[in-house]
Coordinates of C-alpha atoms in Angstrom, one line a residue:
X253 CA -71.3 27.6 -23.2
X254 CA -72.7 25.5 -20.4
X255 CA -74.6 27.1 -17.6
X256 CA -71.7 26.1 -15.2
X257 CA -69.2 29.0 -15.5
X258 CA -67.4 28.5 -12.2
X259 CA -66.5 31.3 -9.9
X260 CA -68.5 34.6 -11.1
X261 CA -65.9 36.9 -10.3
X262 CA -63.3 35.0 -12.3
X263 CA -65.3 34.7 -15.3
X264 CA -66.2 38.5 -15.1
X265 CA -62.6 39.3 -15.1
X266 CA -61.6 36.9 -18.0
X267 CA -64.7 38.8 -20.1
X268 CA -63.0 42.0 -19.0
X269 CA -66.0 42.9 -16.8
X270 CA -64.0 42.7 -13.4
X271 CA -62.5 46.7 -14.1
X272 CA -66.3 47.9 -13.3
X273 CA -65.6 46.9 -9.6
X274 CA -69.0 45.2 -9.7
X275 CA -69.5 42.1 -7.2
X276 CA -70.1 39.7 -9.7
X277 CA -70.5 37.0 -6.7
X278 CA -73.7 38.2 -5.8
X279 CA -75.1 36.9 -9.1
X280 CA -74.1 33.3 -8.0
X281 CA -77.1 31.2 -8.1
X282 CA -77.3 28.6 -5.4
X283 CA -77.5 25.0 -5.7
X284 CA -81.0 24.0 -5.1
X285 CA -79.7 20.9 -3.1
X286 CA -78.4 21.2 0.5
X287 CA -74.0 20.5 0.3
X288 CA -74.6 17.8 2.7
X289 CA -76.8 15.9 0.0
X290 CA -74.2 16.1 -2.5
X291 CA -70.6 15.5 -1.2
X292 CA -67.7 15.4 -3.4
X293 CA -65.2 13.3 -1.6
X294 CA -61.3 14.0 -1.9
X295 CA -59.4 10.8 -1.8
X296 CA -56.1 10.5 -0.4
X297 CA -54.1 10.6 -3.8
X298 CA -51.1 12.0 -4.8
X299 CA -50.9 15.0 -7.4
X300 CA -51.2 13.1 -10.5
X301 CA -49.0 14.7 -13.3
X302 CA -46.0 14.3 -15.7
X303 CA -43.6 13.8 -12.6
X304 CA -45.9 11.2 -11.0
X305 CA -43.8 7.9 -9.8
X306 CA -45.0 4.6 -10.0
X307 CA -45.2 4.8 -6.2
X308 CA -47.9 7.5 -6.8
X309 CA -50.1 5.5 -9.3
X310 CA -49.8 2.7 -7.0
X311 CA -51.0 4.8 -4.0
X312 CA -53.9 6.3 -6.4
X313 CA -55.0 3.0 -7.4
X314 CA -55.2 1.9 -3.6
X315 CA -57.4 4.6 -2.7
X316 CA -59.7 4.3 -5.5
X317 CA -60.2 0.7 -5.2
X318 CA -60.7 1.0 -1.2
X319 CA -63.5 3.6 -2.1
X320 CA -65.3 1.4 -4.7
X321 CA -65.1 -1.5 -2.2
X322 CA -66.9 0.8 0.5
X323 CA -69.7 1.2 -2.3
X324 CA -72.6 -1.3 -2.8
X325 CA -71.4 -4.2 -4.8
X326 CA -74.3 -3.4 -7.5
X327 CA -73.4 0.3 -8.0
X328 CA -71.9 0.9 -11.3
X329 CA -70.0 4.0 -12.2
X330 CA -67.6 5.8 -14.1
X331 CA -64.0 6.7 -13.8
X332 CA -62.9 9.9 -15.8
X333 CA -59.3 9.9 -17.2
X334 CA -58.0 12.5 -19.7
X335 CA -56.1 10.4 -22.2
X336 CA -56.6 6.9 -23.7
X337 CA -53.3 5.6 -22.4
X338 CA -54.6 6.9 -18.7
X339 CA -57.7 4.3 -19.2
X340 CA -55.6 1.4 -20.2
X341 CA -53.2 1.6 -17.0
X342 CA -55.4 2.4 -14.5
X343 CA -57.7 -0.7 -15.8
X344 CA -54.4 -3.0 -15.5
X345 CA -53.8 -1.7 -12.0
X346 CA -57.4 -2.1 -10.9
X347 CA -57.8 -5.2 -12.1
X348 CA -54.8 -6.5 -9.6
X349 CA -57.3 -5.2 -6.9
X350 CA -60.2 -7.5 -8.2
X351 CA -62.2 -5.5 -10.4
X352 CA -61.1 -7.2 -13.9
X353 CA -64.5 -8.5 -14.5
X354 CA -66.4 -5.4 -13.7
X355 CA -64.1 -2.8 -15.9
X356 CA -64.7 -1.4 -19.6
X357 CA -62.7 0.9 -21.4
X358 CA -63.8 2.3 -24.8
X359 CA -62.5 1.1 -28.0
X360 CA -60.1 3.7 -29.1
X361 CA -61.4 3.5 -32.5
X362 CA -65.0 4.2 -31.9
X363 CA -67.0 7.5 -31.6
X364 CA -68.4 8.9 -28.5
X365 CA -72.0 7.6 -29.5
X366 CA -70.6 4.1 -30.4
X367 CA -68.9 4.1 -26.8
X368 CA -72.0 5.0 -24.9
X369 CA -73.9 2.2 -26.9
X370 CA -71.3 -0.5 -25.9
X371 CA -71.1 1.0 -22.2
X372 CA -74.7 0.9 -22.0
X373 CA -74.6 -2.9 -23.4
X374 CA -71.6 -3.7 -21.0
X375 CA -73.3 -2.3 -17.8
X376 CA -76.6 -4.1 -18.4
X377 CA -74.9 -7.5 -18.5
X378 CA -72.1 -7.0 -15.7
X379 CA -73.1 -6.2 -12.1
X380 CA -71.4 -3.1 -10.9
X381 CA -69.7 -2.4 -14.3
X382 CA -67.3 0.2 -14.1
X383 CA -66.2 2.6 -17.3
X384 CA -63.0 4.0 -17.2
X385 CA -63.3 6.7 -20.1
X386 CA -62.0 9.7 -21.6
X387 CA -65.4 10.6 -23.4
X388 CA -67.8 10.9 -20.6
X389 CA -66.7 14.4 -19.1
X390 CA -69.5 16.3 -20.6
X391 CA -73.0 15.5 -22.3
X392 CA -73.1 12.3 -20.7
X393 CA -76.3 11.4 -18.6
X394 CA -75.3 8.8 -16.0
X395 CA -78.9 7.9 -15.0
X396 CA -77.8 4.6 -13.7
X397 CA -74.4 4.9 -12.7
X398 CA -74.1 5.5 -8.8
X399 CA -70.2 6.2 -8.6
X400 CA -68.2 9.0 -10.2
X401 CA -64.4 9.5 -9.6
X402 CA -62.1 11.8 -11.3
X403 CA -58.8 10.1 -11.5
X404 CA -57.0 13.1 -13.2
X405 CA -57.9 16.7 -13.4
X406 CA -58.7 17.7 -17.2
X407 CA -56.1 20.5 -18.0
X408 CA -55.4 21.0 -21.6
X409 CA -52.2 19.3 -23.0
X410 CA -49.4 21.7 -23.2
X411 CA -47.7 19.6 -25.8
X412 CA -50.5 20.8 -28.0
X413 CA -48.9 24.4 -29.4
X414 CA -52.5 25.8 -29.7
X415 CA -53.0 25.0 -26.2
X416 CA -49.5 26.6 -25.1
X417 CA -50.4 29.8 -26.7
X418 CA -53.8 30.0 -24.8
X419 CA -52.1 29.3 -21.6
X420 CA -49.2 32.1 -22.5
X421 CA -52.1 34.4 -23.3
X422 CA -53.9 33.8 -20.0
X423 CA -52.6 31.2 -17.3
X424 CA -55.7 32.2 -15.2
X425 CA -58.3 31.1 -18.0
X426 CA -56.3 27.8 -18.6
X427 CA -56.8 26.9 -14.9
X428 CA -60.7 28.1 -15.7
X429 CA -61.3 25.7 -18.1
X430 CA -59.8 22.8 -16.3
X431 CA -62.0 23.7 -13.5
X432 CA -65.0 23.9 -15.9
X433 CA -64.5 20.4 -17.5
X434 CA -63.8 19.1 -13.8
X435 CA -67.1 20.5 -12.5
X436 CA -68.9 19.0 -15.6
X437 CA -67.2 15.4 -14.8
X438 CA -68.2 15.6 -11.2
X439 CA -71.7 16.1 -12.3
X440 CA -72.4 13.3 -14.5
X441 CA -74.3 11.2 -12.0
X442 CA -76.1 13.8 -10.2
X443 CA -78.5 15.2 -12.9
X444 CA -81.0 16.9 -10.8
X445 CA -83.4 14.1 -9.7
X446 CA -84.1 13.2 -6.0
X447 CA -82.8 9.9 -6.3
X448 CA -79.5 11.4 -7.1
X449 CA -78.7 13.0 -3.7
X450 CA -78.3 11.7 -0.2
X451 CA -81.0 12.0 2.6
X452 CA -80.3 12.0 6.4
X453 CA -80.6 8.0 6.6
X454 CA -79.6 7.0 2.6
X455 CA -76.6 7.5 0.6
X456 CA -77.3 7.4 -2.9
X457 CA -74.3 7.9 -4.8
X458 CA -70.4 8.5 -4.5
X459 CA -68.8 11.0 -6.2
X460 CA -65.0 11.6 -5.7
X461 CA -61.6 13.2 -6.9
X462 CA -58.5 11.0 -6.8
X463 CA -56.0 13.8 -7.7
X464 CA -54.5 16.1 -5.4
X465 CA -53.7 18.3 -8.2
X466 CA -57.0 19.6 -8.5
X467 CA -56.3 22.0 -5.7
X468 CA -54.8 24.3 -8.5
X469 CA -58.1 24.7 -9.8
X470 CA -60.1 24.8 -6.5
X471 CA -60.9 28.5 -6.4
X472 CA -61.9 28.6 -9.9
X473 CA -64.9 25.9 -9.1
X474 CA -68.1 27.4 -8.7
X475 CA -69.2 28.2 -5.0
X476 CA -71.9 25.3 -5.2
X477 CA -69.4 22.9 -5.9
X478 CA -66.8 24.4 -3.2
X479 CA -69.3 23.9 -0.8

């Protein structure tokens, strides 16, 4: 289990500890970085889900493209998606905004380790390279990337009978698990180094959410991220 457990009280309740009426929120460990140095921007994107229309996808692409264009051209970055098909479609739409040469998506047949190697090679050879990937939510150290955008809130697929049963058993924990993964994804380019965070006169990275659906899990995120 990652050290990122989200909201302490929600986590305690899920473990059956909430009945003790203990103030588990007091166990929260504050982030050592001031919230002003690690902003998470909420882009003006629609709710992205099974009911999203082509208009919604075009609007999302516009706000993502605008956000990237406002960053220094040399910045490379990650765009998190939840499915392989999403990666291809977002790449096609962003290409229409002039990003074609910068975009990279993983080979669907390759392992995560292979994808990382291929991405690093692409990033070294392409100025301001942008990875649109489904594998980099957790465990990836984005030490050179400056942009991190979540294009889809990472809810587990309810098309999987196992995941459907888990949600039916605990709807709260279904949302909690999405919050865990969202929090992990947003932290891929902020790795605890001073250069990962903003200062009063220097912006050192851009982290954002491009899916209004994240509000379903907002209260399950850690207090540090909600700040």
